[in-house]
Amino acid sequence: MLASTVNGRLRMWDTASHLAADLGEPGDDARLRFSPDSRLLAEAGRFRLRLWDSTALAVAASGPRIRDV
């Protein structure tokens, strides 16, 4: 798997099939990191933190959305 954010859109790529899936609603570009076993993807944006299940392509956990003050 490969993950990227471009213009606030999180996209996960299957490197074997070269197919991509857009995940979630658009937001800010984020820093991404896979767990050592590649089952989870951490997405740390400006105002949110989410963990994605890379098999189900669904949010596994998320923190509260942070407001800009």
mmCIF file of C-alpha atoms in Angstrom:
data_model
loop_
_atom_site.group_PDB
_atom_site.id
_atom_site.type_symbol
_atom_site.label_atom_id
_atom_site.label_comp_id
_atom_site.label_asym_id
_atom_site.label_seq_id
_atom_site.Cartn_x
_atom_site.Cartn_y
_atom_site.Cartn_z
ATOM 1 C CA MET A 1 0.000 0.000 0.000
ATOM 2 C CA LEU A 2 0.983 3.585 -0.610
ATOM 3 C CA ALA A 3 -0.765 6.674 0.769
ATOM 4 C CA SER A 4 -0.709 10.339 -0.243
ATOM 5 C CA THR A 5 -2.493 13.620 0.363
ATOM 6 C CA VAL A 6 -2.861 16.159 -2.417
ATOM 7 C CA ASN A 7 -4.987 19.285 -2.071
ATOM 8 C CA GLY A 8 -6.451 17.888 1.140
ATOM 9 C CA ARG A 9 -7.571 14.577 -0.398
ATOM 10 C CA LEU A 10 -6.285 11.398 1.275
ATOM 11 C CA ARG A 11 -5.720 8.622 -1.242
ATOM 12 C CA MET A 12 -4.558 5.057 -0.614
ATOM 13 C CA TRP A 13 -3.007 3.103 -3.476
ATOM 14 C CA ASP A 14 -2.823 -0.669 -3.930
ATOM 15 C CA THR A 15 0.671 -1.057 -5.372
ATOM 16 C CA ALA A 16 -0.095 -4.487 -6.860
ATOM 17 C CA SER A 17 -3.169 -3.436 -8.871
ATOM 18 C CA HIS A 18 -2.280 0.288 -9.200
ATOM 19 C CA LEU A 19 -5.835 1.170 -8.101
ATOM 20 C CA ALA A 20 -6.482 4.100 -5.763
ATOM 21 C CA ALA A 21 -9.232 4.815 -3.241
ATOM 22 C CA ASP A 22 -10.138 8.297 -1.975
ATOM 23 C CA LEU A 23 -10.716 8.219 1.781
ATOM 24 C CA GLY A 24 -12.873 10.531 3.842
ATOM 25 C CA GLU A 25 -13.861 14.087 3.099
ATOM 26 C CA PRO A 26 -11.291 16.595 1.840
ATOM 27 C CA GLY A 27 -9.349 18.407 4.537
ATOM 28 C CA ASP A 28 -5.842 19.711 4.964
ATOM 29 C CA ASP A 29 -2.811 17.936 3.603
ATOM 30 C CA ALA A 30 -1.462 15.663 6.314
ATOM 31 C CA ARG A 31 1.560 13.724 7.455
ATOM 32 C CA LEU A 32 1.092 10.009 6.922
ATOM 33 C CA ARG A 33 2.726 6.974 8.503
ATOM 34 C CA PHE A 34 1.934 3.261 8.232
ATOM 35 C CA SER A 35 2.237 0.949 11.228
ATOM 36 C CA PRO A 36 5.087 -1.595 10.941
ATOM 37 C CA ASP A 37 2.630 -4.289 9.766
ATOM 38 C CA SER A 38 0.905 -1.820 7.341
ATOM 39 C CA ARG A 39 -2.533 -2.547 8.836
ATOM 40 C CA LEU A 40 -3.014 1.002 10.131
ATOM 41 C CA LEU A 41 -2.317 4.360 8.543
ATOM 42 C CA ALA A 42 -1.927 7.400 10.799
ATOM 43 C CA GLU A 43 -3.112 10.685 9.259
ATOM 44 C CA ALA A 44 -2.002 13.788 11.185
ATOM 45 C CA GLY A 45 -3.406 16.963 9.690
ATOM 46 C CA ARG A 46 -3.505 20.515 10.965
ATOM 47 C CA PHE A 47 -6.760 20.057 12.902
ATOM 48 C CA ARG A 48 -7.264 16.284 13.218
ATOM 49 C CA LEU A 49 -5.668 12.917 13.828
ATOM 50 C CA ARG A 50 -7.139 9.712 12.420
ATOM 51 C CA LEU A 51 -6.095 6.068 12.206
ATOM 52 C CA TRP A 52 -7.248 4.232 9.092
ATOM 53 C CA ASP A 53 -7.696 0.471 8.723
ATOM 54 C CA SER A 54 -5.804 -0.083 5.462
ATOM 55 C CA THR A 55 -7.665 -3.324 4.687
ATOM 56 C CA ALA A 56 -11.204 -2.028 5.247
ATOM 57 C CA LEU A 57 -10.324 1.517 4.008
ATOM 58 C CA ALA A 58 -12.252 2.892 6.987
ATOM 59 C CA VAL A 59 -11.476 5.034 10.020
ATOM 60 C CA ALA A 60 -10.346 2.797 12.890
ATOM 61 C CA ALA A 61 -10.061 5.652 15.419
ATOM 62 C CA SER A 62 -10.056 9.443 15.446
ATOM 63 C CA GLY A 63 -9.380 12.219 17.869
ATOM 64 C CA PRO A 64 -11.660 15.219 18.368
ATOM 65 C CA ARG A 65 -11.420 17.858 15.667
ATOM 66 C CA ILE A 66 -9.300 20.758 16.918
ATOM 67 C CA ARG A 67 -10.562 24.280 16.363
ATOM 68 C CA ASP A 68 -8.306 27.104 15.226
ATOM 69 C CA VAL A 69 -8.231 29.838 17.864
#
